[in-house]
Short mmCIF file of C-alpha atoms and ligand atoms in Angstrom, two decimals:
data_model
loop_
_atom_site.label_atom_id
_atom_site.label_comp_id
_atom_site.label_asym_id
_atom_site.label_seq_id
_atom_site.Cartn_x
_atom_site.Cartn_y
_atom_site.Cartn_z
CA MET A 1 -188.29 -57.50 -95.15
CA ALA A 2 -189.25 -60.61 -97.14
CA ALA A 3 -188.58 -60.58 -100.90
CA PRO A 4 -191.50 -59.06 -102.75
CA LEU A 5 -194.03 -61.45 -104.16
CA ARG A 6 -194.44 -61.19 -107.94
CA LEU A 7 -197.71 -62.26 -109.50
CA LYS A 8 -197.67 -63.10 -113.18
CA ALA A 9 -200.28 -61.16 -115.12
CA THR A 10 -200.44 -59.73 -118.67
CA SER A 11 -199.19 -56.31 -119.68
CA ALA A 12 -201.86 -53.95 -121.00
CA SER A 13 -199.92 -50.67 -120.82
CA PRO A 14 -196.17 -50.30 -120.24
CA GLY A 15 -194.43 -48.52 -117.38
CA VAL A 16 -194.05 -49.02 -113.67
CA ALA A 17 -196.05 -47.58 -110.79
CA THR A 18 -196.22 -48.14 -107.06
CA GLY A 19 -198.66 -46.80 -104.53
CA PRO A 20 -201.34 -47.69 -102.00
CA ALA A 21 -203.89 -50.18 -103.31
CA PHE A 22 -207.44 -49.03 -103.89
CA ILE A 23 -209.76 -52.04 -103.97
CA ALA A 24 -212.74 -51.35 -106.23
CA GLU A 25 -216.22 -52.65 -105.60
CA PRO A 26 -217.61 -54.83 -108.39
CA LEU A 27 -219.05 -52.68 -111.19
CA ALA A 28 -222.68 -51.69 -110.72
CA ALA A 29 -225.13 -52.23 -113.57
CA ALA A 30 -225.94 -49.15 -115.65
CA ALA A 31 -228.90 -47.20 -114.36
CA SER A 32 -232.11 -48.02 -116.17
CA PRO A 33 -233.94 -45.18 -117.83
CA PRO A 34 -236.26 -43.39 -115.45
CA SER A 35 -240.02 -43.84 -115.66
CA SER A 36 -242.03 -40.94 -116.95
CA LEU A 37 -243.38 -40.17 -113.48
CA SER A 38 -239.92 -39.92 -111.95
CA GLY A 39 -238.88 -38.03 -115.11
CA HIS A 40 -241.32 -35.21 -114.32
CA THR A 41 -240.22 -35.07 -110.69
CA GLU A 42 -236.56 -35.24 -111.59
CA LEU A 43 -236.92 -32.36 -114.02
CA SER A 44 -238.85 -30.16 -111.63
CA ASP A 45 -236.32 -30.92 -108.85
CA ALA A 46 -233.45 -30.00 -111.18
CA ILE A 47 -235.22 -26.76 -112.10
CA LYS A 48 -235.73 -25.96 -108.40
CA THR A 49 -232.04 -26.56 -107.72
CA ALA A 50 -231.09 -24.33 -110.65
CA ILE A 51 -233.39 -21.61 -109.32
CA ARG A 52 -231.76 -21.87 -105.88
CA GLU A 53 -228.32 -21.58 -107.49
CA LEU A 54 -229.45 -18.51 -109.40
CA GLN A 55 -230.95 -16.94 -106.27
CA ASN A 56 -227.60 -17.41 -104.53
CA LEU A 57 -225.91 -15.76 -107.47
CA ALA A 58 -228.31 -12.85 -107.34
CA THR A 59 -227.61 -12.18 -103.65
CA GLY A 60 -225.21 -9.29 -103.44
CA ALA A 61 -224.84 -8.97 -107.20
CA ASP A 62 -224.89 -5.60 -108.93
CA PRO A 63 -228.35 -4.46 -110.16
CA GLU A 64 -227.61 -5.26 -113.78
CA SER A 65 -226.54 -8.84 -113.02
CA SER A 66 -229.47 -9.41 -110.73
CA ASP A 67 -231.86 -8.24 -113.47
CA ILE A 68 -230.49 -10.89 -115.79
CA VAL A 69 -230.66 -13.55 -113.09
CA GLU A 70 -234.21 -12.49 -112.19
CA PHE A 71 -235.21 -12.89 -115.84
CA GLN A 72 -233.68 -16.36 -115.91
CA ILE A 73 -235.51 -17.34 -112.74
CA GLU A 74 -238.80 -16.11 -114.24
CA VAL A 75 -238.22 -18.24 -117.33
CA LEU A 76 -237.46 -21.28 -115.19
CA GLN A 77 -240.65 -20.69 -113.22
CA ASP A 78 -242.74 -20.52 -116.39
CA PRO A 79 -244.87 -23.71 -116.44
CA THR A 80 -245.05 -23.67 -120.27
CA LEU A 81 -241.47 -24.87 -120.55
CA THR A 82 -241.91 -27.64 -117.99
CA ASP A 83 -245.14 -28.72 -119.69
CA MET A 84 -243.47 -28.89 -123.09
CA ALA A 85 -240.51 -30.87 -121.74
CA GLY A 86 -242.96 -33.05 -119.78
CA ALA A 87 -244.83 -33.91 -122.98
CA ARG A 88 -241.56 -35.04 -124.57
CA ILE A 89 -240.76 -37.16 -121.50
CA ASP A 90 -244.22 -38.75 -121.78
CA ALA A 91 -243.48 -39.50 -125.43
CA GLY A 92 -240.48 -41.56 -124.28
CA GLU A 93 -237.62 -39.06 -124.58
CA ASN A 94 -234.83 -39.10 -122.03
CA ILE A 95 -235.18 -36.24 -119.50
CA ALA A 96 -231.96 -34.45 -120.49
CA PHE A 97 -232.87 -34.54 -124.17
CA ALA A 98 -236.46 -33.52 -123.49
CA TRP A 99 -235.16 -30.46 -121.63
CA VAL A 100 -232.53 -29.61 -124.24
CA GLY A 101 -234.96 -30.14 -127.15
CA THR A 102 -237.54 -27.83 -125.56
CA LEU A 103 -235.04 -25.09 -124.75
CA ASP A 104 -233.34 -25.35 -128.14
CA GLY A 105 -236.68 -24.65 -129.82
CA TYR A 106 -237.07 -21.53 -127.67
CA ILE A 107 -233.47 -20.42 -128.32
CA ARG A 108 -233.96 -20.80 -132.08
CA GLU A 109 -237.11 -18.68 -132.00
CA LEU A 110 -235.26 -15.93 -130.14
CA GLU A 111 -232.23 -16.11 -132.43
CA CYS A 112 -234.42 -15.69 -135.50
CA SER A 113 -236.33 -12.76 -134.02
CA GLU A 114 -236.39 -9.45 -135.90
CA GLU A 115 -235.78 -7.53 -132.66
CA ASP A 116 -232.22 -7.11 -131.38
CA GLN A 117 -233.34 -7.29 -127.77
CA MET A 118 -235.08 -10.61 -128.27
CA ARG A 119 -232.06 -12.03 -130.10
CA ALA A 120 -229.86 -10.97 -127.18
CA ARG A 121 -232.04 -13.01 -124.82
CA ALA A 122 -231.05 -16.25 -126.58
CA VAL A 123 -227.80 -16.48 -124.65
CA ASP A 124 -229.63 -16.19 -121.32
CA ILE A 125 -231.82 -19.12 -122.26
CA LEU A 126 -228.75 -21.06 -123.39
CA ASP A 127 -227.28 -20.43 -119.96
CA ILE A 128 -230.29 -21.78 -118.08
CA LYS A 129 -230.53 -24.72 -120.44
CA ASN A 130 -226.98 -25.69 -119.47
CA ARG A 131 -227.50 -24.95 -115.79
CA VAL A 132 -230.45 -27.34 -115.51
CA LEU A 133 -228.64 -29.87 -117.70
CA ALA A 134 -225.68 -29.82 -115.31
CA VAL A 135 -227.98 -30.51 -112.36
CA LEU A 136 -229.79 -33.29 -114.23
CA THR A 137 -226.59 -35.09 -115.14
CA GLY A 138 -224.05 -33.90 -112.62
CA THR A 139 -223.61 -37.13 -110.70
CA PRO A 140 -219.86 -37.57 -110.49
CA LEU A 141 -218.57 -41.14 -110.40
CA ASP A 142 -216.93 -42.29 -107.19
CA ASP A 143 -213.30 -41.38 -107.61
CA PHE A 144 -210.36 -43.02 -105.83
CA PRO A 145 -207.35 -41.37 -104.17
CA ALA A 146 -204.82 -39.82 -106.55
CA GLY A 147 -201.60 -41.84 -106.84
CA SER A 148 -203.25 -45.17 -105.92
CA ILE A 149 -203.03 -48.47 -107.68
CA TYR A 150 -206.57 -49.34 -108.76
CA VAL A 151 -207.25 -53.02 -108.06
CA GLY A 152 -210.43 -54.70 -109.26
CA LYS A 153 -212.04 -57.12 -111.65
CA ASP A 154 -212.53 -54.43 -114.27
CA MET A 155 -212.70 -50.67 -114.69
CA GLU A 156 -215.15 -48.38 -116.50
CA PRO A 157 -213.68 -45.96 -119.07
CA SER A 158 -215.62 -43.11 -117.46
CA ARG A 159 -213.98 -43.85 -114.10
CA PHE A 160 -210.58 -43.77 -115.76
CA LEU A 161 -211.43 -40.45 -117.38
CA ALA A 162 -212.82 -38.87 -114.22
CA HIS A 163 -209.67 -39.71 -112.25
CA ASP A 164 -206.76 -37.31 -111.79
CA TRP A 165 -203.70 -39.26 -112.95
CA SER A 166 -201.28 -36.37 -112.53
CA ALA A 167 -200.07 -37.86 -109.22
CA GLY A 168 -199.20 -41.17 -110.94
CA GLY A 169 -200.77 -44.50 -110.09
CA GLY A 170 -201.54 -47.63 -112.03
CA ILE A 171 -204.12 -50.32 -112.70
CA ALA A 172 -204.05 -54.01 -111.78
CA LEU A 173 -207.08 -55.97 -112.94
CA TYR A 174 -208.04 -59.50 -111.93
CA ALA A 175 -209.62 -59.92 -115.39
CA GLY A 176 -209.87 -57.10 -117.99
CA SER A 177 -208.76 -56.92 -121.59
CA ALA A 178 -205.55 -55.69 -123.21
CA VAL A 179 -207.58 -54.34 -126.11
CA GLY A 180 -210.45 -52.95 -124.05
CA HIS A 181 -211.04 -49.24 -123.90
CA VAL A 182 -209.43 -48.71 -120.51
CA ALA A 183 -206.25 -50.31 -121.86
CA LEU A 184 -206.36 -47.95 -124.84
CA LEU A 185 -206.77 -44.99 -122.50
CA ALA A 186 -203.99 -46.22 -120.20
CA LYS A 187 -201.60 -46.62 -123.13
CA SER A 188 -202.34 -43.19 -124.50
CA ARG A 189 -201.82 -41.55 -121.08
CA SER A 190 -198.81 -43.79 -120.20
CA ILE A 191 -200.52 -45.25 -117.12
CA PRO A 192 -198.99 -48.64 -116.22
CA MET A 193 -201.62 -51.37 -116.36
CA VAL A 194 -201.76 -55.15 -116.10
CA ILE A 195 -204.70 -57.45 -116.64
CA GLY A 196 -205.51 -61.11 -115.98
CA ALA A 197 -203.79 -61.18 -112.59
CA GLY A 198 -206.52 -63.40 -111.15
CA GLN A 199 -208.11 -62.44 -107.84
CA PHE A 200 -205.23 -61.71 -105.45
CA ALA A 201 -205.28 -60.76 -101.80
CA THR A 202 -204.28 -57.25 -100.87
CA GLU A 203 -205.70 -54.68 -98.52
CA ARG A 204 -206.81 -51.16 -99.14
CA GLY A 205 -203.80 -48.90 -98.56
CA GLN A 206 -201.20 -51.68 -98.78
CA HIS A 207 -198.26 -50.53 -100.91
CA ILE A 208 -198.16 -52.52 -104.14
CA GLY A 209 -196.58 -52.21 -107.58
CA VAL A 210 -197.69 -52.64 -111.17
CA ASP A 211 -195.05 -53.48 -113.76
CA GLY A 212 -196.66 -52.99 -117.13
CA ASP A 213 -193.41 -53.85 -118.92
CA SER A 214 -193.06 -57.40 -117.64
CA GLY A 215 -196.77 -57.85 -116.88
CA THR A 216 -196.53 -58.41 -113.14
CA VAL A 217 -198.12 -57.22 -109.91
CA ILE A 218 -195.67 -56.78 -107.05
CA LEU A 219 -197.04 -57.27 -103.56
CA GLN A 220 -195.26 -56.31 -100.32
CA THR A 221 -193.39 -53.29 -101.66
CA SER A 222 -192.44 -50.87 -98.95
CA LYS A 223 -193.29 -47.21 -99.14
CA GLY A 224 -189.62 -46.33 -98.97
CA ASN A 225 -188.49 -48.24 -102.02
CA ALA A 226 -191.11 -46.92 -104.36
CA THR A 227 -188.68 -46.36 -107.22
CA PRO A 228 -188.18 -49.97 -107.72
CA ALA A 229 -184.85 -51.51 -108.26
CA GLN A 230 -187.15 -54.54 -108.04
CA PHE A 231 -188.56 -53.77 -111.47
CA ASP A 232 -186.75 -54.49 -114.69
CA HIS A 233 -187.34 -51.14 -116.29
CA PRO A 234 -186.35 -50.87 -119.95
CA ALA A 235 -184.73 -47.66 -121.16
CA THR A 236 -187.35 -45.08 -122.06
CA SER A 237 -187.52 -44.19 -125.72
CA SER A 238 -186.21 -40.88 -126.97
CA ALA A 239 -188.50 -37.94 -127.71
CA PRO A 240 -190.18 -37.90 -131.14
CA ALA A 241 -188.63 -35.79 -133.89
CA PRO A 242 -190.30 -32.50 -134.94
CA ASP A 243 -190.90 -33.71 -138.51
CA ASN A 244 -194.64 -32.88 -138.58
CA GLY A 245 -195.34 -36.61 -138.80
CA ASN A 246 -194.22 -36.47 -142.40
CA LEU A 247 -191.77 -39.35 -142.76
CA ARG A 248 -189.77 -40.99 -145.51
CA ALA A 249 -189.50 -44.76 -145.54
CA ALA A 250 -186.02 -46.11 -146.43
CA ASP A 251 -186.86 -46.04 -150.17
CA GLY A 252 -188.03 -42.40 -149.97
CA SER A 253 -191.81 -43.10 -149.98
CA GLN A 254 -193.87 -40.64 -147.97
CA ILE A 255 -195.56 -42.01 -144.83
CA LEU A 256 -197.77 -40.00 -142.46
CA LEU A 257 -197.79 -40.46 -138.71
CA SER A 258 -200.70 -39.09 -136.65
CA ILE A 259 -201.93 -39.68 -133.14
CA ASN A 260 -205.00 -41.19 -131.53
CA VAL A 261 -206.52 -39.05 -128.79
CA ASN A 262 -209.20 -40.00 -126.31
CA ALA A 263 -209.67 -36.96 -124.11
CA PRO A 264 -208.87 -33.36 -125.07
CA ASP A 265 -206.26 -32.75 -122.36
CA GLU A 266 -204.14 -35.62 -123.70
CA VAL A 267 -202.74 -33.30 -126.36
CA ASP A 268 -201.31 -30.90 -123.76
CA SER A 269 -198.19 -33.01 -123.35
CA ILE A 270 -197.69 -33.66 -127.07
CA ILE A 271 -195.57 -31.41 -129.24
CA VAL A 272 -197.71 -30.78 -132.28
CA THR A 273 -194.75 -30.71 -134.69
CA THR A 274 -194.09 -34.40 -133.98
CA THR A 275 -197.35 -35.37 -135.67
CA ALA A 276 -199.36 -34.97 -138.86
CA GLY A 277 -202.32 -34.24 -136.59
CA ILE A 278 -205.03 -36.34 -134.96
CA GLY A 279 -206.00 -39.42 -136.96
CA LEU A 280 -208.63 -40.53 -134.46
CA MET A 281 -210.31 -38.66 -131.63
CA ARG A 282 -212.63 -41.03 -129.80
CA SER A 283 -215.28 -38.48 -128.90
CA GLU A 284 -217.14 -40.97 -126.71
CA PHE A 285 -214.32 -40.66 -124.16
CA ALA A 286 -214.78 -36.90 -123.93
CA VAL A 287 -218.57 -37.01 -124.07
CA THR A 288 -219.21 -39.46 -121.27
CA SER A 289 -222.75 -38.82 -120.11
CA LEU A 290 -226.14 -38.13 -121.63
CA GLY A 291 -225.73 -34.61 -120.32
CA ASP A 292 -222.53 -34.16 -122.34
CA ALA A 293 -224.22 -35.71 -125.38
CA ALA A 294 -226.96 -33.11 -125.02
CA ASN A 295 -224.50 -30.26 -124.48
CA GLU A 296 -223.61 -28.64 -127.81
CA GLU A 297 -221.52 -25.88 -126.21
CA LYS A 298 -219.35 -28.29 -124.22
CA GLN A 299 -218.71 -30.38 -127.32
CA PHE A 300 -217.98 -27.32 -129.43
CA ALA A 301 -215.37 -26.21 -126.87
CA ILE A 302 -213.68 -29.64 -126.94
CA TYR A 303 -213.40 -29.78 -130.74
CA ARG A 304 -212.30 -26.17 -130.93
CA ARG A 305 -209.57 -26.83 -128.36
CA LEU A 306 -208.18 -29.74 -130.41
CA LEU A 307 -208.24 -27.65 -133.59
CA ASP A 308 -206.37 -24.84 -131.85
CA TRP A 309 -203.72 -27.32 -130.68
CA ALA A 310 -203.39 -28.85 -134.17
CA ASP A 311 -202.51 -25.48 -135.72
CA GLY A 312 -203.81 -26.33 -139.19
CA ARG A 313 -203.04 -30.05 -139.10
CA ALA A 314 -205.89 -32.51 -139.57
CA VAL A 315 -208.10 -33.28 -136.57
CA THR A 316 -210.25 -36.34 -137.20
CA VAL A 317 -213.10 -36.48 -134.72
CA ARG A 318 -215.00 -39.72 -134.70
CA MET A 319 -218.68 -39.29 -133.90
CA LEU A 320 -219.84 -40.97 -130.71
CA ASP A 321 -219.10 -44.68 -130.82
CA ILE A 322 -221.41 -45.48 -127.93
CA GLY A 323 -223.15 -48.77 -127.29
CA GLY A 324 -221.91 -52.32 -126.81
CA ASP A 325 -218.89 -52.28 -124.55
CA LYS A 326 -219.08 -48.47 -124.41
CA PRO A 327 -222.50 -47.95 -122.80
CA LEU A 328 -223.88 -44.57 -121.85
CA ALA A 329 -225.85 -44.67 -118.60
CA GLY A 330 -229.54 -44.05 -119.13
CA LEU A 331 -229.49 -44.80 -122.86
CA ALA A 332 -231.43 -48.03 -123.25
CA GLU A 333 -230.55 -48.46 -126.95
CA ALA A 334 -226.85 -48.69 -126.05
CA SER A 335 -227.29 -52.31 -125.00
CA SER A 336 -228.32 -53.45 -128.50
CA LEU A 337 -226.98 -50.82 -130.91
CA ARG A 338 -223.55 -49.30 -131.34
CA GLY A 339 -221.88 -46.50 -133.29
CA ILE A 340 -223.67 -45.11 -136.31
CA ARG A 341 -226.64 -47.45 -135.86
CA LEU A 342 -227.32 -45.95 -132.47
CA LEU A 343 -226.75 -42.41 -133.75
CA LEU A 344 -229.26 -42.93 -136.55
CA ALA A 345 -231.74 -44.52 -134.15
CA ARG A 346 -231.36 -41.54 -131.78
CA PRO A 347 -230.85 -38.67 -134.26
CA GLU A 348 -231.29 -36.03 -131.53
CA ILE A 349 -227.89 -37.16 -130.18
CA ALA A 350 -226.30 -37.09 -133.65
CA ARG A 351 -227.78 -33.68 -134.44
CA ILE A 352 -226.28 -32.03 -131.35
CA GLN A 353 -222.84 -33.45 -132.12
CA ALA A 354 -223.23 -32.52 -135.80
CA ARG A 355 -223.98 -28.90 -134.91
CA ALA A 356 -220.99 -28.69 -132.55
CA LEU A 357 -218.72 -30.14 -135.26
CA LEU A 358 -220.11 -27.95 -138.05
CA ARG A 359 -219.50 -24.85 -135.95
CA ALA A 360 -216.01 -25.97 -134.89
CA ALA A 361 -215.05 -26.77 -138.49
CA ILE A 362 -214.41 -23.14 -139.36
CA PHE A 363 -211.54 -23.05 -136.85
CA GLY A 364 -209.21 -25.53 -138.55
CA ASN A 365 -208.71 -28.67 -140.59
CA LEU A 366 -211.52 -30.78 -139.14
CA ARG A 367 -212.54 -34.16 -140.52
CA ILE A 368 -215.55 -36.06 -139.26
CA MET A 369 -215.35 -39.84 -139.02
CA LEU A 370 -218.33 -42.17 -138.67
CA PRO A 371 -218.02 -45.20 -136.36
CA MET A 372 -219.09 -48.79 -137.06
CA VAL A 373 -220.34 -48.16 -140.60
CA THR A 374 -221.75 -51.27 -142.28
CA PHE A 375 -223.56 -50.07 -145.40
CA PRO A 376 -223.20 -47.10 -147.79
CA SER A 377 -226.69 -45.97 -146.74
CA ASP A 378 -225.29 -45.37 -143.19
CA VAL A 379 -223.02 -42.66 -144.62
CA ASP A 380 -225.79 -41.23 -146.82
CA ASP A 381 -228.21 -41.03 -143.87
CA MET A 382 -225.68 -39.25 -141.69
CA ARG A 383 -224.74 -36.86 -144.50
CA ARG A 384 -228.42 -35.92 -144.74
CA ILE A 385 -228.37 -34.99 -141.04
CA TYR A 386 -225.30 -32.79 -141.63
CA ARG A 387 -226.97 -31.09 -144.61
CA GLU A 388 -230.14 -30.40 -142.61
CA GLU A 389 -228.25 -29.06 -139.60
CA SER A 390 -226.10 -26.93 -141.90
CA SER A 391 -229.23 -25.39 -143.47
CA GLU A 392 -230.65 -24.71 -140.02
CA LEU A 393 -227.41 -23.05 -138.86
CA ALA A 394 -227.35 -20.98 -142.06
CA ARG A 395 -230.95 -19.90 -141.45
CA ARG A 396 -229.95 -18.71 -137.98
CA GLY A 397 -226.85 -16.98 -139.35
CA VAL A 398 -224.44 -19.18 -137.34
CA PRO A 399 -220.99 -19.48 -138.99
CA HIS A 400 -220.13 -23.08 -139.89
CA ARG A 401 -218.80 -25.35 -142.63
CA ILE A 402 -219.39 -28.96 -143.72
CA PRO A 403 -215.94 -30.61 -143.48
CA PRO A 404 -214.93 -33.91 -145.15
CA ILE A 405 -216.93 -36.85 -143.78
CA GLY A 406 -215.20 -40.22 -143.76
CA MET A 407 -215.68 -43.55 -142.06
CA MET A 408 -214.06 -46.19 -139.90
CA VAL A 409 -213.53 -49.47 -141.71
CA GLU A 410 -213.98 -51.85 -138.80
CA ILE A 411 -216.81 -54.12 -139.85
CA PRO A 412 -215.79 -56.86 -142.32
CA ALA A 413 -218.88 -56.30 -144.52
CA ALA A 414 -217.78 -52.70 -145.11
CA ALA A 415 -214.11 -53.61 -145.71
CA LEU A 416 -215.12 -56.15 -148.37
CA MET A 417 -217.33 -53.62 -150.21
CA LEU A 418 -215.22 -50.48 -149.86
CA ASP A 419 -215.56 -49.54 -153.54
CA HIS A 420 -219.31 -49.03 -152.92
CA PHE A 421 -218.83 -46.23 -150.38
CA GLU A 422 -218.84 -43.32 -152.83
CA SER A 423 -220.18 -40.86 -150.28
CA ALA A 424 -217.35 -41.39 -147.78
CA ASP A 425 -214.54 -38.85 -148.24
CA PHE A 426 -211.87 -40.98 -146.50
CA PHE A 427 -211.34 -44.30 -144.75
CA SER A 428 -209.57 -45.39 -141.57
CA PHE A 429 -209.04 -49.03 -140.61
CA GLY A 430 -210.12 -50.04 -137.11
CA THR A 431 -208.31 -53.31 -136.67
CA ASN A 432 -209.55 -53.82 -133.11
CA ASP A 433 -213.14 -54.32 -134.16
CA LEU A 434 -212.17 -55.88 -137.49
CA ALA A 435 -210.28 -58.61 -135.63
CA GLN A 436 -213.12 -59.08 -133.16
CA TYR A 437 -215.75 -59.52 -135.85
CA LEU A 438 -213.49 -61.72 -137.97
CA VAL A 439 -212.97 -64.24 -135.17
CA ALA A 440 -216.42 -63.90 -133.58
CA SER A 441 -215.10 -63.26 -130.09
CA ALA A 442 -216.19 -60.57 -127.64
CA ARG A 443 -213.52 -57.88 -127.47
CA GLU A 444 -213.50 -57.82 -123.68
CA GLY A 445 -213.60 -61.62 -123.51
CA ALA A 446 -210.77 -63.58 -121.91
CA ASP A 447 -210.09 -65.54 -125.11
CA PHE A 448 -209.93 -62.52 -127.43
CA ALA A 449 -206.21 -61.71 -126.94
CA LEU A 450 -205.39 -65.22 -128.13
CA TYR A 451 -207.80 -65.12 -131.07
CA GLN A 452 -206.60 -61.66 -131.99
CA VAL A 453 -203.04 -62.89 -132.54
CA ARG A 454 -204.28 -65.83 -134.60
CA ALA A 455 -206.52 -63.51 -136.64
CA VAL A 456 -203.58 -61.40 -137.87
CA PRO A 457 -203.17 -63.15 -141.27
CA ALA A 458 -206.91 -62.80 -141.96
CA VAL A 459 -206.90 -59.13 -140.91
CA LEU A 460 -203.88 -58.41 -143.14
CA ARG A 461 -205.46 -60.13 -146.14
CA LEU A 462 -208.65 -58.14 -145.65
CA LEU A 463 -206.69 -54.90 -145.30
CA SER A 464 -204.70 -55.39 -148.50
CA GLN A 465 -207.89 -56.18 -150.44
CA ALA A 466 -209.66 -53.17 -148.96
CA VAL A 467 -206.72 -50.85 -149.76
CA LYS A 468 -207.17 -51.75 -153.44
CA LEU A 469 -210.95 -51.20 -153.24
CA ALA A 470 -210.43 -47.77 -151.65
CA GLY A 471 -209.05 -46.41 -154.93
CA SER A 472 -207.52 -42.97 -154.58
CA LYS A 473 -209.37 -41.91 -151.43
CA PRO A 474 -207.28 -40.96 -148.38
CA LEU A 475 -206.75 -44.01 -146.24
CA SER A 476 -205.20 -44.57 -142.82
CA ILE A 477 -205.11 -47.07 -139.98
CA CYS A 478 -205.98 -46.14 -136.40
CA GLY A 479 -206.58 -49.55 -134.76
CA ASP A 480 -204.12 -50.88 -132.19
CA MET A 481 -202.20 -52.81 -134.82
CA ALA A 482 -200.84 -49.47 -136.09
CA SER A 483 -199.18 -48.88 -132.71
CA ASP A 484 -197.35 -52.22 -132.72
CA PRO A 485 -193.90 -51.89 -134.35
CA SER A 486 -193.75 -55.65 -134.98
CA ARG A 487 -196.67 -55.20 -137.44
CA THR A 488 -195.36 -52.12 -139.29
CA ALA A 489 -193.73 -54.13 -142.10
CA ASP A 490 -196.93 -56.12 -142.73
CA LEU A 491 -199.06 -52.99 -142.77
CA LEU A 492 -196.73 -51.23 -145.21
CA ALA A 493 -196.80 -54.36 -147.39
CA ALA A 494 -200.62 -54.22 -147.30
CA GLY A 495 -200.35 -50.75 -148.86
CA ILE A 496 -200.95 -48.52 -145.81
CA ARG A 497 -199.17 -45.15 -145.88
CA HIS A 498 -200.79 -43.31 -142.96
CA PHE A 499 -200.51 -44.60 -139.39
CA SER A 500 -202.42 -43.10 -136.46
CA VAL A 501 -200.96 -44.36 -133.19
CA ALA A 502 -201.10 -43.98 -129.42
CA PRO A 503 -198.90 -40.92 -128.61
CA ALA A 504 -196.55 -43.01 -126.48
CA ARG A 505 -195.84 -45.19 -129.54
CA LEU A 506 -194.73 -42.36 -131.85
CA PRO A 507 -190.97 -42.98 -131.39
CA ALA A 508 -191.25 -46.77 -131.82
CA ILE A 509 -193.39 -46.56 -134.97
CA ARG A 510 -191.28 -43.74 -136.41
CA SER A 511 -188.10 -45.80 -136.09
CA ALA A 512 -189.83 -48.90 -137.51
CA ILE A 513 -190.97 -46.94 -140.60
CA VAL A 514 -187.64 -45.34 -141.41
CA GLY A 515 -185.92 -48.74 -141.25
CA LEU A 516 -188.27 -50.26 -143.83
CA ASN A 517 -189.03 -49.81 -147.51
CA ALA A 518 -192.62 -49.00 -148.47
CA ASP A 519 -193.21 -52.62 -149.51
CA GLY A 520 -192.36 -53.69 -145.96
CA THR A 521 -188.95 -55.15 -146.75
CA LYS A 522 -186.00 -54.18 -144.56
CA ALA A 523 -183.82 -51.29 -145.69
CA ALA A 524 -180.37 -52.26 -146.93
CA GLY A 525 -178.00 -52.59 -143.96
CA GLU A 526 -180.81 -53.04 -141.39
C1 LIG B 1 -210.82 -50.06 -133.79
O1 LIG B 1 -211.84 -50.75 -133.72
O2 LIG B 1 -209.73 -50.50 -134.23
C2 LIG B 1 -210.83 -48.66 -133.37
C3 LIG B 1 -209.82 -47.84 -133.60
O3 LIG B 1 -211.93 -48.24 -132.67
P1 LIG B 1 -212.15 -48.54 -131.09
O4 LIG B 1 -210.88 -49.19 -130.60
O5 LIG B 1 -212.42 -47.27 -130.43
O6 LIG B 1 -213.31 -49.45 -131.11
MG1 LIG B 2 -213.68 -49.71 -133.25
#
């Protein structure tokens, strides 16, 4: 067989994978929001489907279960609910939110009823709310065969998340970005990925390789030699130490090491005692559709699961950072607004997440982080939402707690004015967006990787100024720079004492920290 052909690309996530190529179609544009006419039809179709599902459930069920199901079917057939949701659709609300908003009002009424029997009905209504919601939003993305090498111009984060990576596989992009969200996900799940390979010729099913260590695509690999002697594979790093992420730099200073998490199941393979907890959970990667955004119970279960895993350690959940390069299909505002601006413009989304977080907070050491904050009033406005939702939960007798509320520092205007953010309980530096907005280059743009390297001195100067402005408030860094051991000394010198990194980078950052003094200088004998 001829020697394999190596194409030079750029590494976006280390590791090596081989498998049959899956050639992706170019990405389709996000669906535009439905018109109000199709909104009515879509809702009544979803209700009909839910009724059919319930009828199937009722067939052959015991009398008690079929009574409950019959009651649910009667509720779904009640035109009052459809009319109320229809009025919200006419007023411009998205269908899923119109449905959830209507049903939530009904559930609240039942929960506050004086009669036990009425209160007990609330859970049945919650069930049908979620059943119709699942039909409305349950359009799974086209998946690709497990174990394949995904080949395409780009990849959507939701496609990455929907895929089962347990059988291995990798990603080879013609274009793409090393600091884009798919690269972040690939790094945190240890999926080999290269970008910038240019359009290369391969066929669906042809066996190819991705070498994320050297940044190459290998064509013409044979199925038989899938563990490639062809790849220069560096020794894998040793397992992290069970030090609870509580480290001492060479001069004895205390440094904390946490992890960044994107989807809840990522923590399953991480030993909790190797971390100080979760410094950043990007909730937008676990809440990937409008249906999820409208689904308080699903979100509650996700946050609760992370808190259970953390066993008392901090779990910092960032509110949905949707918009911009992280669109949410069907949400028109996501093309012009991002992060907290979008959440404040669409408070019904923020309120559902706030309730799920408030309820989860009683199960552990939760911290809520706000994305893309620019002004102190952003934090004040969101705090007001939390206070209002807390009062509402209290009125309904639902156990909850308002945990600390902090913010990402990822917009230069906020970093420069950090001493004005009295109402934020803690700060975390997002160097990915900070670098982007400092050099005025789109994060997914081809030139950004280059600009990002050249922006490092400016980012570091801004960080060390902001550290001083933060005063005594807890401060960490969760941007990609924290996961790069060649930057650890600079970040320590800037005054950072808490690093939140991609799980795969724990060993590398741990060994960088212990070999340095807290001012970033090398330990004696290093
Ligand atoms: C950042 O901007 O550095 C950050 C951590 O947020 P994200 O990468 O999700 O935008
Ligand atoms: Mg960011």
